[in-house]
Amino acid sequence: MIKTKVTLLFVCILGIISMHTFAQDVTIELGPDEIGLNETFSIKVTITNDKIKSYDEFPDIQGFQKQGISQSSSMNIINGQVSSTNSIIQYYKPTRKGEFTLSRFSVKINGNDFSSPGKTINVTDARSTQRQSNAFDPFDDLFGRRDREEPEFIEIEDDAFFASSIDKEEVFVGEGFNVSLAFYMSESNQAPFQFYEPGRQLDEILKKMKPSNAWEENFNITNIQPERVTLNGKNWIKYKVYEATFFPFSEGQITIPSIAWEMIKYKVARNPTFFGSNRLEDFKTFYSSAKQVKVKPLPQHPLRNEVSVGVYQLRENFSNLEAQTGEGFTYNFGISGEGNINSISAPKTKQFHKLNTFDPNVRQQVNRGMGKIRGIKEFNYYLTINEPGEVRLEDHFEWIYFNPVEARYDTLRPKAIVQVSGESKVNQAISKQRLGGIYDLIELESNKLSYQRYKYYFSILINLLLVGSVILLAVLIMKRGNG
């Protein structure tokens, strides 16, 4: 029994040692020196006993166009020893005949640089052979099939498109319209697709698409999720990549331009094999059609350039309240609905000594969903009332806006009523308030004349008045003496 355990331990140690003898090794293989105009050249990087976790771009070759990348992996068991290989292959298609030079280059694999001396490639006339690429099945050596014909990759016709959508073709100034970009693929589509750097593409798209004269509320799509939709009686899978609502500042026309969207579209092997790569990475660019939105001016109104535009309602924190004169309480004037919540301004207030209003605290919440911008903006006031009786807040607050659905101006006024009891404190409130105007200047202005010439004119005036008074007095005395 002990002997058996020792034997098993010895075998395990030999296995570990044998696995370490197959240390990580990276090789770079280049395609043939001569190819036909209808064939492909390849650069293949193979790593042994490790996985390809990351890699940099392969070099460009003058006279060639990159066609895509494929990957393959294999495992070999020879005399009980296990080794694995992982390969990545970059394909190049020649664009013309001639002799071209692949200069010395290096490729970063898993964070390490590996170099190749390059070579000269001679491109001749198209050949009649059916070989379209130099990719090979990584298990060919294992099963003795290295000399078989290379797989041919073909492109499958797709049933997909990319489109921009708008929910309105005509809006008022300040009225929002929704814009979305999505990739559509029919449920019967057979062509394999994959998204290609959507974040980078969207950054470029926004620079081109976002109007300069509009406020943007971005829905901030972080995960591209499939959604089943039906268009013209046909089922599609919709992948929305961008959505926003724009609120135009001025009248005119807003153009959503044609947008290009690039997808990875794989070519597939004409004769798939159990081992090796059966698809080849390629690219296809889709284009959306342009859209136009007409922006109309608001109807004439004294506050046309100030009002908010949307469908709004008033929300209050109470309908009836009992309070004492001079005692403070809070009143919440909340505006909720659909529109540009950020542009909502505070309601107009009418000041009088019976009620004192202080600047409000403001809070807002914006919700983006179902293609709409909804939310609420609250103005929280601290109020005091100085006269007993019934106070209707509609006499103190009002908020004017434009309703684009009904195409008319409307006003939100409070329904809240405050029942105030106690002694009148109007005079006390007035005494605490600054009188303003000339009274404010009493403490600020000097009681001395500002300029010397004013003193001179003032002295002359006083002297003339004195002389006149003496003459008048003399005349009166003489008249009384004569009488």
CSV table of C-alpha atoms in Angstrom, one decimal:
chain,number,residue,atom,x,y,z
A,1,MET,CA,0.0,0.0,0.0
A,2,ILE,CA,2.8,2.4,0.9
A,3,LYS,CA,4.6,1.5,-2.2
A,4,THR,CA,1.5,2.3,-4.3
A,5,LYS,CA,1.2,5.7,-2.7
A,6,VAL,CA,4.9,6.4,-3.3
A,7,THR,CA,4.5,5.5,-7.0
A,8,LEU,CA,1.5,7.7,-7.4
A,9,LEU,CA,3.3,10.6,-5.8
A,10,PHE,CA,6.3,10.0,-8.1
A,11,VAL,CA,4.0,10.0,-11.1
A,12,CYS,CA,2.4,13.3,-10.0
A,13,ILE,CA,5.7,14.9,-9.5
A,14,LEU,CA,6.8,13.8,-13.0
A,15,GLY,CA,3.6,15.2,-14.4
A,16,ILE,CA,4.1,18.6,-12.8
A,17,ILE,CA,7.7,18.6,-14.0
A,18,SER,CA,6.7,17.6,-17.5
A,19,MET,CA,4.1,20.4,-17.6
A,20,HIS,CA,6.7,23.0,-16.7
A,21,THR,CA,8.9,21.7,-19.5
A,22,PHE,CA,6.3,23.0,-21.9
A,23,ALA,CA,6.9,26.6,-20.9
A,24,GLN,CA,5.1,29.5,-22.6
A,25,ASP,CA,6.4,30.1,-26.1
A,26,VAL,CA,5.3,32.6,-28.8
A,27,THR,CA,5.9,32.2,-32.5
A,28,ILE,CA,5.0,34.5,-35.4
A,29,GLU,CA,4.3,32.9,-38.8
A,30,LEU,CA,4.0,34.9,-42.0
A,31,GLY,CA,2.1,33.9,-45.1
A,32,PRO,CA,3.8,32.7,-48.4
A,33,ASP,CA,6.2,34.9,-50.4
A,34,GLU,CA,3.9,34.8,-53.4
A,35,ILE,CA,0.1,34.9,-53.6
A,36,GLY,CA,-2.5,35.4,-56.3
A,37,LEU,CA,-4.6,38.6,-56.5
A,38,ASN,CA,-7.6,36.5,-55.4
A,39,GLU,CA,-5.8,35.0,-52.3
A,40,THR,CA,-5.1,36.3,-48.9
A,41,PHE,CA,-1.9,36.8,-46.9
A,42,SER,CA,-1.9,36.2,-43.1
A,43,ILE,CA,0.1,36.9,-40.0
A,44,LYS,CA,-0.4,34.2,-37.4
A,45,VAL,CA,0.7,34.5,-33.7
A,46,THR,CA,0.7,31.3,-31.7
A,47,ILE,CA,1.2,31.1,-27.9
A,48,THR,CA,2.0,27.7,-26.2
A,49,ASN,CA,0.7,26.7,-22.8
A,50,ASP,CA,-1.1,30.0,-22.2
A,51,LYS,CA,-4.2,31.9,-23.4
A,52,ILE,CA,-4.2,35.0,-25.5
A,53,LYS,CA,-5.7,37.5,-23.1
A,54,SER,CA,-4.8,40.7,-24.9
A,55,TYR,CA,-3.2,41.8,-28.2
A,56,ASP,CA,-2.4,45.0,-30.1
A,57,GLU,CA,-3.3,45.8,-33.7
A,58,PHE,CA,-1.4,44.0,-36.4
A,59,PRO,CA,0.7,46.1,-38.8
A,60,ASP,CA,-0.6,47.6,-42.0
A,61,ILE,CA,0.9,46.4,-45.3
A,62,GLN,CA,1.1,48.7,-48.3
A,63,GLY,CA,-1.0,47.3,-51.1
A,64,PHE,CA,-3.1,45.2,-48.8
A,65,GLN,CA,-6.3,45.7,-46.9
A,66,LYS,CA,-7.1,44.1,-43.6
A,67,GLN,CA,-9.9,41.6,-43.8
A,68,GLY,CA,-10.5,40.4,-40.3
A,69,ILE,CA,-9.2,38.3,-37.4
A,70,SER,CA,-9.8,34.7,-36.4
A,71,GLN,CA,-8.7,32.8,-33.4
A,72,SER,CA,-8.2,29.1,-32.7
A,73,SER,CA,-7.0,26.8,-29.9
A,74,SER,CA,-5.8,23.2,-29.6
A,75,MET,CA,-4.6,20.7,-27.1
A,76,ASN,CA,-2.0,17.9,-27.8
A,77,ILE,CA,-1.3,14.8,-25.7
A,78,ILE,CA,2.0,13.2,-26.7
A,79,ASN,CA,3.4,10.3,-24.6
A,80,GLY,CA,1.2,11.4,-21.7
A,81,GLN,CA,2.4,15.0,-21.8
A,82,VAL,CA,-0.2,17.7,-22.3
A,83,SER,CA,0.4,20.9,-24.2
A,84,SER,CA,-1.9,23.6,-25.5
A,85,THR,CA,-1.7,26.2,-28.2
A,86,ASN,CA,-3.7,29.3,-28.9
A,87,SER,CA,-3.5,31.2,-32.2
A,88,ILE,CA,-4.7,34.6,-33.6
A,89,ILE,CA,-4.6,35.2,-37.3
A,90,GLN,CA,-4.8,38.5,-39.1
A,91,TYR,CA,-5.9,38.3,-42.8
A,92,TYR,CA,-4.9,40.7,-45.6
A,93,LYS,CA,-6.4,41.0,-49.1
A,94,PRO,CA,-4.1,42.4,-51.9
A,95,THR,CA,-5.5,45.4,-53.7
A,96,ARG,CA,-3.2,45.3,-56.7
A,97,LYS,CA,-0.4,43.2,-58.3
A,98,GLY,CA,3.2,44.0,-57.5
A,99,GLU,CA,6.0,43.4,-55.0
A,100,PHE,CA,5.4,44.7,-51.5
A,101,THR,CA,7.5,44.9,-48.4
A,102,LEU,CA,6.3,43.9,-44.9
A,103,SER,CA,8.8,45.8,-42.7
A,104,ARG,CA,10.1,44.6,-39.4
A,105,PHE,CA,7.3,44.8,-36.8
A,106,SER,CA,6.4,43.8,-33.3
A,107,VAL,CA,3.1,42.7,-31.8
A,108,LYS,CA,2.2,43.1,-28.1
A,109,ILE,CA,0.7,39.8,-26.8
A,110,ASN,CA,-0.5,39.6,-23.1
A,111,GLY,CA,1.5,42.7,-22.4
A,112,ASN,CA,4.8,41.5,-24.0
A,113,ASP,CA,6.3,42.6,-27.3
A,114,PHE,CA,7.2,39.9,-29.9
A,115,SER,CA,9.0,40.9,-33.1
A,116,SER,CA,9.2,39.6,-36.7
A,117,PRO,CA,11.8,40.5,-39.3
A,118,GLY,CA,9.0,40.9,-42.0
A,119,LYS,CA,9.4,39.8,-45.6
A,120,THR,CA,8.8,40.7,-49.3
A,121,ILE,CA,5.4,39.6,-50.8
A,122,ASN,CA,4.9,39.2,-54.5
A,123,VAL,CA,1.3,39.5,-55.7
A,124,THR,CA,0.6,37.9,-59.1
A,125,ASP,CA,-2.4,37.4,-61.3
A,126,ALA,CA,-5.5,35.8,-59.8
A,127,ARG,CA,-5.3,32.0,-59.5
A,128,SER,CA,-7.9,29.4,-60.3
A,129,THR,CA,-7.5,27.6,-57.0
A,130,GLN,CA,-10.3,27.7,-54.5
A,131,ARG,CA,-8.1,28.6,-51.6
A,132,GLN,CA,-9.2,32.0,-50.3
A,133,SER,CA,-7.1,32.3,-47.1
A,134,ASN,CA,-4.0,30.8,-45.4
A,135,ALA,CA,-5.9,30.0,-42.2
A,136,PHE,CA,-5.5,26.4,-41.2
A,137,ASP,CA,-7.1,24.0,-38.7
A,138,PRO,CA,-4.9,24.0,-35.6
A,139,PHE,CA,-5.5,20.2,-35.2
A,140,ASP,CA,-4.2,19.4,-38.7
A,141,ASP,CA,-0.7,18.4,-37.4
A,142,LEU,CA,-2.3,16.2,-34.7
A,143,PHE,CA,-4.4,14.3,-37.2
A,144,GLY,CA,-2.1,14.4,-40.1
A,145,ARG,CA,-4.2,16.7,-42.2
A,146,ARG,CA,-1.8,19.7,-42.6
A,147,ASP,CA,-1.8,19.5,-46.4
A,148,ARG,CA,-5.6,19.7,-46.9
A,149,GLU,CA,-7.2,22.6,-48.6
A,150,GLU,CA,-7.7,25.8,-46.5
A,151,PRO,CA,-11.3,26.7,-45.5
A,152,GLU,CA,-13.2,29.2,-47.7
A,153,PHE,CA,-15.1,31.9,-45.8
A,154,ILE,CA,-18.3,33.3,-47.4
A,155,GLU,CA,-20.6,36.2,-46.5
A,156,ILE,CA,-24.1,35.5,-45.6
A,157,GLU,CA,-26.8,37.9,-46.7
A,158,ASP,CA,-28.2,39.8,-43.7
A,159,ASP,CA,-31.6,41.1,-42.9
A,160,ALA,CA,-30.8,44.1,-40.7
A,161,PHE,CA,-30.7,47.9,-40.8
A,162,PHE,CA,-29.8,50.9,-38.7
A,163,ALA,CA,-32.3,53.7,-38.2
A,164,SER,CA,-32.9,57.0,-36.4
A,165,SER,CA,-36.4,57.8,-35.2
A,166,ILE,CA,-38.2,60.9,-34.0
A,167,ASP,CA,-41.6,61.1,-32.3
A,168,LYS,CA,-42.6,64.5,-33.7
A,169,GLU,CA,-42.0,66.3,-37.0
A,170,GLU,CA,-43.2,69.7,-35.8
A,171,VAL,CA,-42.8,71.3,-32.4
A,172,PHE,CA,-43.1,74.7,-30.7
A,173,VAL,CA,-40.0,76.5,-29.4
A,174,GLY,CA,-39.3,74.9,-26.0
A,175,GLU,CA,-41.3,71.8,-26.7
A,176,GLY,CA,-39.3,68.5,-26.6
A,177,PHE,CA,-39.0,65.9,-29.3
A,178,ASN,CA,-37.5,62.5,-28.8
A,179,VAL,CA,-34.6,61.1,-31.0
A,180,SER,CA,-33.4,57.5,-30.8
A,181,LEU,CA,-30.8,55.4,-32.8
A,182,ALA,CA,-31.2,51.7,-33.0
A,183,PHE,CA,-29.9,48.6,-34.9
A,184,TYR,CA,-32.6,46.3,-36.1
A,185,MET,CA,-32.2,42.6,-37.0
A,186,SER,CA,-35.0,40.4,-38.1
A,187,GLU,CA,-35.8,37.2,-36.2
A,188,SER,CA,-35.1,35.2,-39.3
A,189,ASN,CA,-31.7,36.8,-39.9
A,190,GLN,CA,-28.9,34.2,-40.2
A,191,ALA,CA,-25.9,36.5,-40.6
A,192,PRO,CA,-23.8,36.7,-37.3
A,193,PHE,CA,-23.3,40.2,-35.9
A,194,GLN,CA,-21.5,41.7,-33.0
A,195,PHE,CA,-21.3,45.4,-31.7
A,196,TYR,CA,-18.1,47.2,-32.5
A,197,GLU,CA,-16.9,49.8,-30.0
A,198,PRO,CA,-20.3,51.4,-29.4
A,199,GLY,CA,-19.0,53.9,-26.9
A,200,ARG,CA,-16.4,55.4,-29.3
A,201,GLN,CA,-18.9,55.5,-32.2
A,202,LEU,CA,-21.5,57.3,-30.1
A,203,ASP,CA,-18.9,60.0,-29.0
A,204,GLU,CA,-18.3,60.7,-32.7
A,205,ILE,CA,-22.1,60.6,-33.6
A,206,LEU,CA,-23.0,63.1,-30.9
A,207,LYS,CA,-20.6,65.6,-32.2
A,208,LYS,CA,-22.3,65.4,-35.6
A,209,MET,CA,-25.9,65.0,-34.5
A,210,LYS,CA,-26.5,67.2,-31.4
A,211,PRO,CA,-28.2,70.5,-32.4
A,212,SER,CA,-26.4,73.7,-31.3
A,213,ASN,CA,-29.7,75.5,-30.5
A,214,ALA,CA,-31.3,72.9,-28.2
A,215,TRP,CA,-31.1,71.6,-24.7
A,216,GLU,CA,-30.3,67.8,-24.5
A,217,GLU,CA,-31.7,65.4,-22.0
A,218,ASN,CA,-29.7,62.2,-22.6
A,219,PHE,CA,-31.3,58.9,-21.5
A,220,ASN,CA,-27.7,57.6,-20.9
A,221,ILE,CA,-28.0,54.1,-22.3
A,222,THR,CA,-25.2,52.0,-20.7
A,223,ASN,CA,-26.4,48.5,-21.7
A,224,ILE,CA,-27.6,47.6,-25.1
A,225,GLN,CA,-30.6,45.3,-24.5
A,226,PRO,CA,-32.6,43.4,-27.2
A,227,GLU,CA,-36.2,44.4,-27.6
A,228,ARG,CA,-38.8,42.5,-29.7
A,229,VAL,CA,-40.8,44.8,-32.0
A,230,THR,CA,-43.1,44.4,-34.9
A,231,LEU,CA,-42.7,46.6,-38.0
A,232,ASN,CA,-45.1,46.2,-41.0
A,233,GLY,CA,-46.2,42.8,-39.7
A,234,LYS,CA,-42.6,41.5,-39.4
A,235,ASN,CA,-40.9,40.6,-36.1
A,236,TRP,CA,-37.5,42.4,-35.4
A,237,ILE,CA,-35.0,42.5,-32.6
A,238,LYS,CA,-34.3,46.1,-31.7
A,239,TYR,CA,-31.0,47.2,-30.1
A,240,LYS,CA,-31.3,50.8,-29.0
A,241,VAL,CA,-27.9,52.5,-28.8
A,242,TYR,CA,-28.9,56.1,-28.1
A,243,GLU,CA,-31.9,58.1,-27.0
A,244,ALA,CA,-32.4,61.7,-26.0
A,245,THR,CA,-35.0,64.5,-25.9
A,246,PHE,CA,-34.1,67.9,-27.4
A,247,PHE,CA,-35.8,71.2,-26.4
A,248,PRO,CA,-35.1,73.8,-29.1
A,249,PHE,CA,-34.4,77.4,-28.1
A,250,SER,CA,-35.4,79.1,-31.3
A,251,GLU,CA,-37.7,78.7,-34.3
A,252,GLY,CA,-36.5,77.3,-37.6
A,253,GLN,CA,-35.6,73.8,-38.7
A,254,ILE,CA,-33.5,71.1,-36.9
A,255,THR,CA,-31.9,68.4,-39.0
A,256,ILE,CA,-30.9,65.0,-37.7
A,257,PRO,CA,-28.3,64.0,-40.2
A,258,SER,CA,-27.6,60.6,-41.7
A,259,ILE,CA,-25.7,58.5,-39.2
A,260,ALA,CA,-23.1,55.8,-40.0
A,261,TRP,CA,-23.0,52.8,-37.6
A,262,GLU,CA,-20.3,50.0,-38.0
A,263,MET,CA,-21.0,46.4,-36.9
A,264,ILE,CA,-18.8,43.4,-36.8
A,265,LYS,CA,-20.2,40.9,-39.4
A,266,TYR,CA,-18.6,37.5,-39.5
A,267,LYS,CA,-18.0,35.5,-42.6
A,268,VAL,CA,-18.6,31.8,-42.1
A,269,ALA,CA,-16.7,28.8,-43.5
A,270,ARG,CA,-18.3,27.2,-46.5
A,271,ASN,CA,-17.4,23.7,-45.2
A,272,PRO,CA,-17.3,24.0,-41.4
A,273,THR,CA,-15.0,21.6,-39.5
A,274,PHE,CA,-15.3,20.3,-36.0
A,275,PHE,CA,-11.9,21.8,-35.1
A,276,GLY,CA,-10.5,25.2,-35.9
A,277,SER,CA,-12.1,28.5,-36.7
A,278,ASN,CA,-15.3,28.4,-38.7
A,279,ARG,CA,-15.9,32.2,-39.0
A,280,LEU,CA,-13.9,35.2,-40.0
A,281,GLU,CA,-14.3,38.7,-38.5
A,282,ASP,CA,-15.3,41.4,-41.0
A,283,PHE,CA,-17.1,44.8,-40.9
A,284,LYS,CA,-20.2,46.3,-42.4
A,285,THR,CA,-21.3,49.9,-42.1
A,286,PHE,CA,-25.0,50.8,-42.0
A,287,TYR,CA,-26.5,54.2,-42.6
A,288,SER,CA,-29.6,55.8,-41.2
A,289,SER,CA,-31.7,58.3,-43.1
A,290,ALA,CA,-31.8,62.0,-42.2
A,291,LYS,CA,-34.8,63.5,-40.3
A,292,GLN,CA,-36.2,67.0,-40.2
A,293,VAL,CA,-38.0,68.7,-37.3
A,294,LYS,CA,-39.8,72.1,-37.8
A,295,VAL,CA,-39.7,74.4,-34.8
A,296,LYS,CA,-42.6,76.9,-34.7
A,297,PRO,CA,-42.6,80.2,-32.7
A,298,LEU,CA,-44.9,80.6,-29.7
A,299,PRO,CA,-48.0,82.8,-30.1
A,300,GLN,CA,-47.8,86.4,-29.1
A,301,HIS,CA,-47.8,87.0,-25.4
A,302,PRO,CA,-46.0,89.5,-23.1
A,303,LEU,CA,-44.0,86.7,-21.5
A,304,ARG,CA,-43.5,84.6,-24.7
A,305,ASN,CA,-39.7,84.6,-24.2
A,306,GLU,CA,-39.8,83.7,-20.5
A,307,VAL,CA,-42.5,81.0,-20.1
A,308,SER,CA,-41.8,77.3,-19.8
A,309,VAL,CA,-43.3,74.9,-22.4
A,310,GLY,CA,-44.9,71.6,-21.5
A,311,VAL,CA,-47.9,69.9,-19.9
A,312,TYR,CA,-47.8,70.7,-16.2
A,313,GLN,CA,-49.9,70.4,-13.0
A,314,LEU,CA,-49.7,72.1,-9.6
A,315,ARG,CA,-48.8,70.1,-6.5
A,316,GLU,CA,-49.3,71.7,-3.1
A,317,ASN,CA,-48.3,70.3,0.4
A,318,PHE,CA,-51.7,71.3,1.9
A,319,SER,CA,-55.1,72.5,0.9
A,320,ASN,CA,-56.2,74.0,4.3
A,321,LEU,CA,-54.1,75.3,7.1
A,322,GLU,CA,-54.7,77.0,10.4
A,323,ALA,CA,-52.0,79.5,11.6
A,324,GLN,CA,-51.4,82.3,14.0
A,325,THR,CA,-50.5,85.9,13.0
A,326,GLY,CA,-46.8,86.4,12.8
A,327,GLU,CA,-46.2,82.6,13.0
A,328,GLY,CA,-44.2,81.1,10.2
A,329,PHE,CA,-45.1,78.1,8.1
A,330,THR,CA,-43.9,76.4,4.9
A,331,TYR,CA,-45.8,76.2,1.6
A,332,ASN,CA,-44.6,74.0,-1.3
A,333,PHE,CA,-45.4,75.2,-4.8
A,334,GLY,CA,-44.6,72.1,-6.9
A,335,ILE,CA,-44.8,72.0,-10.7
A,336,SER,CA,-44.9,68.5,-12.1
A,337,GLY,CA,-45.5,67.1,-15.6
A,338,GLU,CA,-43.8,66.6,-19.0
A,339,GLY,CA,-41.3,69.1,-20.4
A,340,ASN,CA,-37.9,70.7,-19.7
A,341,ILE,CA,-37.9,70.5,-15.9
A,342,ASN,CA,-34.6,72.4,-15.8
A,343,SER,CA,-36.1,75.5,-17.4
A,344,ILE,CA,-38.9,75.9,-14.9
A,345,SER,CA,-38.6,79.3,-13.1
A,346,ALA,CA,-40.2,80.3,-9.8
A,347,PRO,CA,-43.8,81.5,-9.7
A,348,LYS,CA,-44.6,85.2,-9.7
A,349,THR,CA,-45.5,86.6,-6.3
A,350,LYS,CA,-47.5,89.6,-5.2
A,351,GLN,CA,-46.0,91.3,-2.2
A,352,PHE,CA,-48.2,93.1,0.4
A,353,HIS,CA,-47.9,93.8,4.2
A,354,LYS,CA,-50.5,91.2,5.1
A,355,LEU,CA,-48.2,88.3,4.0
A,356,ASN,CA,-44.4,88.1,4.0
A,357,THR,CA,-42.6,85.8,1.6
A,358,PHE,CA,-38.9,84.7,1.7
A,359,ASP,CA,-36.8,83.3,-1.1
A,360,PRO,CA,-37.7,79.7,-1.7
A,361,ASN,CA,-35.6,76.6,-1.5
A,362,VAL,CA,-35.6,74.7,-4.8
A,363,ARG,CA,-35.6,71.0,-5.4
A,364,GLN,CA,-36.1,69.1,-8.7
A,365,GLN,CA,-36.3,65.6,-9.9
A,366,VAL,CA,-36.1,64.5,-13.6
A,367,ASN,CA,-37.3,61.1,-14.8
A,368,ARG,CA,-36.3,59.8,-18.3
A,369,GLY,CA,-38.3,56.8,-19.6
A,370,MET,CA,-40.7,55.6,-22.3
A,371,GLY,CA,-39.4,58.3,-24.6
A,372,LYS,CA,-40.5,61.1,-22.3
A,373,ILE,CA,-38.9,63.6,-19.9
A,374,ARG,CA,-41.1,63.9,-16.8
A,375,GLY,CA,-40.4,65.3,-13.4
A,376,ILE,CA,-41.2,67.8,-10.7
A,377,LYS,CA,-39.7,71.1,-9.5
A,378,GLU,CA,-40.6,72.3,-6.0
A,379,PHE,CA,-40.3,75.8,-4.6
A,380,ASN,CA,-40.5,75.6,-0.8
A,381,TYR,CA,-41.5,79.0,0.7
A,382,TYR,CA,-41.4,80.1,4.3
A,383,LEU,CA,-44.4,82.4,4.9
A,384,THR,CA,-45.8,84.6,7.7
A,385,ILE,CA,-49.2,86.3,7.8
A,386,ASN,CA,-49.8,89.4,9.8
A,387,GLU,CA,-53.5,89.9,9.6
A,388,PRO,CA,-56.2,87.5,10.9
A,389,GLY,CA,-58.7,86.1,8.5
A,390,GLU,CA,-58.9,83.8,5.5
A,391,VAL,CA,-56.0,84.1,3.1
A,392,ARG,CA,-56.2,82.5,-0.4
A,393,LEU,CA,-52.8,81.9,-1.7
A,394,GLU,CA,-54.1,82.2,-5.3
A,395,ASP,CA,-54.0,85.9,-4.6
A,396,HIS,CA,-50.3,85.8,-3.9
A,397,PHE,CA,-48.8,83.1,-6.3
A,398,GLU,CA,-49.2,82.4,-10.1
A,399,TRP,CA,-47.2,80.5,-12.7
A,400,ILE,CA,-47.8,81.1,-16.4
A,401,TYR,CA,-46.7,78.5,-19.0
A,402,PHE,CA,-47.5,77.4,-22.6
A,403,ASN,CA,-49.3,74.1,-23.2
A,404,PRO,CA,-48.1,72.7,-26.6
A,405,VAL,CA,-50.9,70.1,-26.7
A,406,GLU,CA,-53.7,72.7,-26.5
A,407,ALA,CA,-51.5,75.4,-28.2
A,408,ARG,CA,-52.4,78.0,-25.6
A,409,TYR,CA,-51.1,79.8,-22.5
A,410,ASP,CA,-52.3,78.7,-19.1
A,411,THR,CA,-51.8,79.7,-15.5
A,412,LEU,CA,-51.3,77.6,-12.4
A,413,ARG,CA,-52.7,79.2,-9.2
A,414,PRO,CA,-52.8,77.7,-5.7
A,415,LYS,CA,-56.0,76.3,-4.2
A,416,ALA,CA,-54.6,76.4,-0.7
A,417,ILE,CA,-56.4,78.5,1.9
A,418,VAL,CA,-54.9,79.6,5.2
A,419,GLN,CA,-57.1,80.3,8.2
A,420,VAL,CA,-55.3,82.9,10.3
A,421,SER,CA,-56.2,83.8,13.9
A,422,GLY,CA,-54.7,86.2,16.4
A,423,GLU,CA,-54.0,89.9,16.7
A,424,SER,CA,-53.1,92.1,13.8
A,425,LYS,CA,-49.4,92.6,13.4
A,426,VAL,CA,-49.4,94.6,10.2
A,427,ASN,CA,-47.9,97.8,11.9
A,428,GLN,CA,-45.3,95.7,13.6
A,429,ALA,CA,-44.4,94.1,10.3
A,430,ILE,CA,-44.1,97.5,8.6
A,431,SER,CA,-41.8,98.8,11.3
A,432,LYS,CA,-39.5,95.9,10.8
A,433,GLN,CA,-39.3,96.5,7.0
A,434,ARG,CA,-37.1,99.0,5.4
A,435,LEU,CA,-39.0,102.0,4.0
A,436,GLY,CA,-36.8,102.2,0.9
A,437,GLY,CA,-36.3,105.1,-1.5
A,438,ILE,CA,-35.3,108.4,0.1
A,439,TYR,CA,-35.5,107.0,3.6
A,440,ASP,CA,-32.7,104.6,2.9
A,441,LEU,CA,-30.5,107.5,1.8
A,442,ILE,CA,-30.8,109.4,5.1
A,443,GLU,CA,-28.2,107.3,6.9
A,444,LEU,CA,-26.0,107.0,3.8
A,445,GLU,CA,-25.7,110.6,2.5
A,446,SER,CA,-23.7,113.5,4.0
A,447,ASN,CA,-25.5,116.5,5.3
A,448,LYS,CA,-22.8,118.8,4.0
A,449,LEU,CA,-22.9,120.6,0.7
A,450,SER,CA,-20.7,118.8,-1.8
A,451,TYR,CA,-19.3,121.7,-3.8
A,452,GLN,CA,-17.8,125.1,-2.7
A,453,ARG,CA,-19.8,127.0,-5.4
A,454,TYR,CA,-23.0,125.9,-3.7
A,455,LYS,CA,-21.8,127.7,-0.5
A,456,TYR,CA,-21.1,130.9,-2.5
A,457,TYR,CA,-24.6,130.9,-4.1
A,458,PHE,CA,-26.2,130.2,-0.8
A,459,SER,CA,-24.4,133.1,0.9
A,460,ILE,CA,-25.5,135.6,-1.8
A,461,LEU,CA,-29.1,134.4,-1.5
A,462,ILE,CA,-29.1,134.9,2.3
A,463,ASN,CA,-27.6,138.4,1.9
A,464,LEU,CA,-30.2,139.4,-0.7
A,465,LEU,CA,-33.0,138.2,1.6
A,466,LEU,CA,-31.6,140.2,4.5
A,467,VAL,CA,-31.3,143.4,2.4
A,468,GLY,CA,-34.8,142.9,1.1
A,469,SER,CA,-36.1,142.4,4.6
A,470,VAL,CA,-34.4,145.7,5.8
A,471,ILE,CA,-35.8,147.7,2.8
A,472,LEU,CA,-39.3,146.3,3.4
A,473,LEU,CA,-39.1,147.1,7.1
A,474,ALA,CA,-37.9,150.7,6.3
A,475,VAL,CA,-40.8,151.3,3.8
A,476,LEU,CA,-43.3,150.1,6.4
A,477,ILE,CA,-42.0,152.5,9.0
A,478,MET,CA,-42.0,155.5,6.7
A,479,LYS,CA,-45.6,154.8,5.7
A,480,ARG,CA,-46.7,154.6,9.3
A,481,GLY,CA,-44.8,157.9,10.1
A,482,ASN,CA,-46.5,159.7,7.3
A,483,GLY,CA,-49.8,158.4,8.3
